[in-house]
Amino acid sequence: MNSSHSIGSTNPGAAAKPSVGGELWLFTQDHRRLAWMYAIVIGLSLVVGTVLAVGLGLQPLTGRGTAADAESYRRLYSMHGLVMVFLVALPALPGIVGNWLLPERLGVDEMAWPRMNLLAFQLLLVGCVFFLVAFFATPLDTGWDFALPYALKSNSSVAWGMLGIVFVGASFATSGANIVATVITSRGNGRCWSDLPFFAWAMGAAGLIQAIVTPVLLTALALLFAQREGASDVFASSGADVRFDQWFWFWAHPALASMLLAAIAVIGDVVGEHGDRPRGASRASVLSVMAITVFAFAGWGIHVLGRTDSAACDTAFSALVLASGVPLIILIVDWVTTLERGEARATTALGYAATSVVALTVGGMAGVFLAVPGTGAHLQNTSFSTGVLHFLVVGGVLGALLSGVHQLWPRWLGVAAREGWGKFGCFLFFVGVNLAFVPLCVRGYLGQPRRTLEVVAADERLGWYAVLGAVLIIGALTLAAWNLVATLLDSRATLAKKEAD
Amino acid sequence: MNFLALIQAAAATAPAAAQAPASQAPIAQGTAAQAAVSQITSADAAEPVVQAAKELLPQASTFAASIDDSFLLILWFAVFLSIVVAGAFAIMVLRPSAGTAGSTSRALYRWSAVGAFALVAVFFVQGARVWADMQVVPRGAVPVRVALEEKGWSFTYPNGYVTNELHLPIDRAVKFMFQGASEPYTFAVPAFRLQVAVPVGTRRDAWVEPTLAGEWEVRSTVPSLRKAEELVALATVHAEGGYEKWYQDISGPPLDLPPVELGQRSYQMRGCTQCHTVDGAKLVGPTFKGFLAREHRMKDGSVVDPSDDYIKESILDPQAKVVEGFEPVMPSFKGRLHELEVAGLAAYIKSLQ
C-alpha cells in the first residue's frame, strides 16, 4: 500500500512518502491517508446524522402529542446534534481538507507532529465508539448542549455521551495544536509570515481556537459529571443553568467560529485558485481572519442574552458580536475582487464555494437578528436560532467541504469528477439549503419554540417546505457522493488497466 | 423620512414585494411597513400580504411595532446583501473576458469596512433603543406576580387573587414580577414580542403595554419534561373598561360589610350560584336552604356537624368531604377568597332557613 499508485499516497504534485505505521491504514501517519480516513468516518457520521434529521423533520408532521412521541423526539434531536456537531461539522474541514492541503500549501512533506496527527484521528474513533454506546444504550435526550437542569436529571446515556465528547474534544485540541505547529514551523525555509498562504492563516486560526477553548468544554462537562454523581454542587444554586451555559458557550461560540474559519480557509483557497491569487493572501484578508479570531473569544455572552442581571453586559456582547460581521464583509469583498482579476470558470468547486459564501451571508445576517438586543430577546429559544445554526453549518461548512473535496478530487485521483452532475448537485444543494432553513427562521419569528414536537406557529406548510428542502439537500449529497465514488472507481479501473498493460 | 422608512419604502416599491410568497408574510407587518406600503401605488396588491401577516402574528403591544421595525431593517439589508453576493459571484464567472491583474484598491477595503461598521451601528442602535425601553418599568404599571409552578402557570394580582389565566388591561403598562422555579423557564408572548428568561431560583422584572384586545398565547420555550399543556397559558387583553370590571369581580365585595351581607355578596359574585341554590332546588351541588336544619351525610356514610369549620373546609378543600348523592367536582377556592369572605359565606349559609 505504500506504492505511489495507492489512493492515499497518490499525489501528482508531490512525491509519495512511506507510511510510518506500517501497512495498516489505521496506524498510518501519512497526512493524506489520514485525510481519507477522516473522510470515511465523517461521511458515515453524516449519513447517520442525516437519517436522524429526516426522522426529526417528519415526526412533527406525522405523529405528535403522546409522551412517547415527545421522548423519541428529544432523543432524535439530541443524537442528531451530537453526531452532526462533534463528528461532522467540527472535524470535517480540518480533518479532511486541512490534513490533505495544509502541508501541500506550506510546501512541507508532513504535518509538524505526524504521531499526534494519528493520535487525533484515533481519539476521534474512540469518541465515536462512546457515541455509539450512547446511541444504542439509552439514547441521549438532553440536547447536544447538555442543557441544565435537564442534564442533571436525565436517565439517558449522559455519561457515555460526555465520555465520547472528552475523547472527541481531545482529538480537536490535539489536531488544532498540530495545525498551529505546522503553520509556525513551516516558516523555517526562508518563509516569513507574509509569505503564508491564506489557507494556512485561516486554517491556523481555526486550529488555534480549537486548541485553546476545548479544555473549557471538558472542564464544564467534568463539573457536570461530578454534580450528577453527587461529588459537587457547583450547579446546584440559583442561576445554575446560566452558569453552565456560560461555560458551555465559552467553548461553543469560538468553536462555531473555528468551523466558519475553516470554511473561510477552503473558500479562500478555491477562490484564489479560480482568481488571480492562487495560494496568496492579501493583508486585508489576513487582518480579517485575525479579527474574526479575536471576536470569537468575546461573543459567548450573547447566548445568555437577557438571562443575567446585567443589561450592560447584554449590550456589550451584542456590540461585539455585531462587530464580528465587519471582517466577514471585507473577506467577501476580497474574494469577489480576486475573482474579478482572474479568469474564473464556472466549476463545481467554485459553485459550492459561492453557495457557502451566500449561506454564510444569510446565516451571518440572520445571526444579527439574534445579536441585536430587541429582536434577540424575542427570538431566543425559537426555531429561528435553529435555522441560523443550520445555515452556517450546513450551508457554510458543508458547502465549503463539498467545494474543497471537488477541488481536491483531481489531486487525489488524477481525474476530476463529472462537472455536469457536480453542477446539478450544487444547484440542488443551494435551493435545498434555502428551502429547508428559511421556513425555520420564519416560524421562529412567529413564535415556534425550538426542540418541541408541538407545531405552534400557525402555518404547517412551512414545515413541509423545510422537509422538501431537506430532501433536496439529501439528493444533492447523494448525487455528489455518487459522482465522486463513480470517478474513484473509474480511476481505479484505469489504473488497474495501466498496471496490467 | 428616516433611514428605516427609506429602506421599507424602497423594498415596498419593488414589484416583487407586492407578490411576496406567503412565507414572507409574517415579516412584513410592522406599522412603518404598512405606512410605506400605503404610500405607493401597489398598496392594494400588498394589502392581502399585510393582512395575512397581521393574522399570523398581530402587533399586540407597544414593543411589537418597534421590534418589527428593527427586524424589517435588518431583513431588507440581509436580502439585499445576499442578492449582491450571489450576483457578484455569478457575474465573475459569466462575464466574457477576464479583468486586469493587480491588487485590490485599499480604498475599496477601507470603504467596505466603514460601510459595514455604519450598518452594524444602525442595527445596534435600533435594537438597543427598544431594549433600553424594555428595561425601564413605567410608574403606575399594574403589578402581576408570575411563576411557573408544578401544575402550570400562576398569576397573582395585587388583591392576592391567584389564577392560571393572565388578564391584562389595554393601553396600560403592566409590570410582571417573575419568580424563578426549580427549572428555568421563559415567559414568551409572541404577539407582544416579549420573551423573558427566568433562570433557576432567580427573580426578574419586565413590563409590557398591550395595545390590542384579544386572547394571546403565553408559553415557556425552554425544553422541559413537563406536559406541553402545563407550559401554555392564555393572556386575555380586555377591551376598554373590561379589565377594571374583571378586577372588580375578582376583588369581591367590600370586606367591611357585616358578615352575613358580605357572605351574600360573595355568594353572588364568586360564582357560587352556578352550582348551589338558596331556594331548595338541586343543581350540581347541594342547596344552602335549611343548612343548619338538615342532616349532612357524606359519601363515606359519616355524618358531620354543620359547623363553621365544615363550611370553610368545603370551600378551601372541597374534596375532603363529599356530600352523599353529589360528585366531587367543586374546585378549590384556596388563595382566591379573603378569609373574611370565607367567614362571611359561613355566616350567610347558616343564616338561610
Coordinates of C-alpha atoms in Angstrom, one line a residue, chain A residues 74 77 148-150 153 237-242 271 276-277 282-284 305-309 311 314-315 318-319 322-323 326 329-330 332-346 350 353-354 357-358 361-362 365 368-369 372-375 377-382 384 442 445-447 449-451 454 456 458-459 461-462 465, chain B residues 22-24 26-27 29 53 56-57 64 67-68 70-72 74-75 77-78 81-82 85-86 88-89 92-95 97-104 106 108-109 112-113 116-117 120 123-124 126-128 130-131 134-135 182-184 186 189-190 193-204 217 219-225 228-229 232:
Chain A
R74 CA -35.9 14.6 22.3
Y77 CA -32.7 15.9 18.1
L148 CA -29.3 22.2 32.7
P149 CA -31.1 21.2 34.9
Y150 CA -32.3 18.6 32.4
K153 CA -31.9 14.6 36.0
S237 CA -27.7 27.1 43.5
S238 CA -29.9 29.7 41.8
G239 CA -28.8 30.7 38.3
A240 CA -27.1 27.3 37.8
D241 CA -28.4 26.9 34.3
V242 CA -27.0 30.3 33.2
V271 CA -11.5 31.4 -4.9
D276 CA -5.6 35.7 -9.8
R277 CA -4.2 34.8 -6.4
S282 CA -3.9 39.9 0.9
R283 CA -3.2 41.9 4.0
A284 CA -6.9 42.8 4.4
L305 CA -28.9 37.4 26.4
G306 CA -31.4 38.6 28.9
R307 CA -30.7 35.8 31.4
T308 CA -28.1 37.7 33.5
D309 CA -28.9 40.6 35.7
A311 CA -28.3 44.8 30.7
D314 CA -26.0 42.1 27.2
T315 CA -25.4 45.4 25.3
S318 CA -24.3 42.4 21.4
A319 CA -22.0 45.1 20.1
L322 CA -22.3 42.6 15.6
A323 CA -18.8 44.0 15.1
V326 CA -17.4 43.5 9.6
I329 CA -17.8 41.6 4.7
I330 CA -14.2 42.6 3.9
I332 CA -16.3 38.7 0.7
V333 CA -15.1 41.9 -1.0
D334 CA -11.6 40.4 -1.2
W335 CA -13.0 37.2 -2.8
V336 CA -15.1 39.0 -5.3
T337 CA -12.2 41.2 -6.4
T338 CA -9.8 38.2 -6.5
L339 CA -12.2 36.5 -8.9
E340 CA -12.7 39.7 -10.8
R341 CA -9.0 39.9 -11.7
G342 CA -8.7 36.3 -12.8
E343 CA -10.3 34.2 -15.4
A344 CA -12.8 32.4 -13.3
R345 CA -14.6 29.4 -14.8
A346 CA -17.9 28.1 -13.5
L350 CA -16.5 27.4 -7.2
A353 CA -17.8 27.9 -2.6
A354 CA -20.3 30.5 -3.8
V357 CA -20.5 32.3 0.9
V358 CA -24.2 33.0 0.3
T361 CA -24.0 35.8 4.4
V362 CA -27.6 34.7 5.0
M365 CA -27.2 38.4 8.7
V368 CA -27.6 39.7 13.5
F369 CA -31.3 39.3 14.4
V372 CA -29.4 42.8 18.3
P373 CA -30.9 43.0 21.9
G374 CA -34.5 43.8 21.0
T375 CA -35.1 41.2 18.3
A377 CA -34.8 38.6 23.2
H378 CA -37.9 37.8 21.1
L379 CA -36.1 35.1 19.1
Q380 CA -34.2 33.3 21.8
N381 CA -35.1 29.6 22.1
T382 CA -37.2 29.7 18.9
F384 CA -35.1 30.9 14.4
V442 CA -39.9 32.4 9.7
Y445 CA -40.3 34.8 14.3
L446 CA -43.9 33.7 14.6
G447 CA -43.1 32.2 18.0
P449 CA -40.2 27.2 20.1
R450 CA -37.2 25.1 19.2
R451 CA -37.0 21.5 20.3
E454 CA -45.8 20.7 19.0
V456 CA -47.2 26.3 17.5
A458 CA -49.7 28.6 12.5
D459 CA -48.8 27.6 9.0
R461 CA -47.0 24.4 5.1
L462 CA -43.7 25.9 6.3
Y465 CA -41.3 23.3 2.7
Chain B
A22 CA -46.9 33.6 1.9
S23 CA -43.8 32.5 3.8
Q24 CA -42.5 36.1 3.8
P26 CA -45.1 37.4 8.8
I27 CA -42.1 39.7 8.5
Q29 CA -46.2 43.5 9.3
A53 CA -49.2 38.8 8.4
L56 CA -50.4 35.2 11.8
L57 CA -48.7 37.4 14.3
A64 CA -44.2 44.8 18.8
I67 CA -39.2 45.2 17.2
D68 CA -40.8 44.6 13.8
S70 CA -35.9 46.6 13.8
F71 CA -36.5 43.2 12.2
L72 CA -37.5 44.7 8.9
I74 CA -32.1 44.0 9.1
L75 CA -34.2 41.8 6.9
F77 CA -30.5 44.6 4.1
A78 CA -29.9 40.8 4.5
L81 CA -26.6 41.7 0.6
S82 CA -27.4 38.1 -0.2
V85 CA -23.1 38.5 -3.1
A86 CA -24.7 35.8 -5.2
A88 CA -21.3 39.2 -7.8
F89 CA -20.1 35.6 -7.9
M92 CA -17.5 36.9 -12.2
V93 CA -17.9 33.5 -13.9
L94 CA -20.3 34.5 -16.6
R95 CA -18.6 37.7 -17.9
S97 CA -13.4 38.5 -20.5
A98 CA -11.1 38.5 -17.6
G99 CA -10.3 41.6 -15.5
T100 CA -7.0 43.3 -15.1
A101 CA -4.4 41.7 -12.9
G102 CA -3.2 43.7 -9.9
S103 CA -4.3 44.2 -6.4
T104 CA -7.5 45.4 -4.8
R106 CA -7.0 49.9 -0.3
L108 CA -12.2 49.6 -1.5
Y109 CA -11.3 47.7 1.7
S112 CA -16.2 48.4 2.8
A113 CA -15.1 48.4 6.4
A116 CA -20.1 47.6 7.3
F117 CA -19.4 49.4 10.6
V120 CA -23.8 47.4 12.1
F123 CA -28.7 47.8 13.6
F124 CA -27.3 48.1 17.1
Q126 CA -32.2 50.4 16.5
G127 CA -32.2 47.3 18.6
A128 CA -30.6 48.8 21.7
V130 CA -36.1 49.1 22.1
W131 CA -34.0 47.1 24.6
M134 CA -37.9 47.3 27.9
Q135 CA -35.6 47.7 30.9
S182 CA -36.6 24.7 40.2
E183 CA -36.2 24.6 36.4
P184 CA -35.6 27.5 34.1
T186 CA -39.3 31.7 29.7
V189 CA -45.9 36.1 24.3
P190 CA -45.0 36.3 20.6
R193 CA -42.8 40.3 21.0
L194 CA -41.9 39.8 24.6
Q195 CA -39.8 36.9 25.9
V196 CA -38.3 37.0 29.4
A197 CA -35.9 34.2 30.5
V198 CA -36.1 33.3 34.2
P199 CA -33.2 31.2 35.3
V200 CA -33.4 28.7 38.2
G201 CA -34.2 30.3 41.5
T202 CA -33.9 33.9 40.4
R203 CA -36.3 36.9 40.2
R204 CA -36.8 39.0 37.1
E217 CA -50.8 32.6 23.9
R219 CA -45.7 29.8 26.6
S220 CA -42.4 28.7 28.1
T221 CA -40.0 28.0 25.2
V222 CA -37.4 26.2 27.3
P223 CA -37.4 22.4 26.6
S224 CA -38.9 20.6 29.5
L225 CA -40.0 17.2 30.6
A228 CA -46.9 20.6 26.8
E229 CA -50.2 21.9 28.2
V232 CA -49.1 27.2 28.0

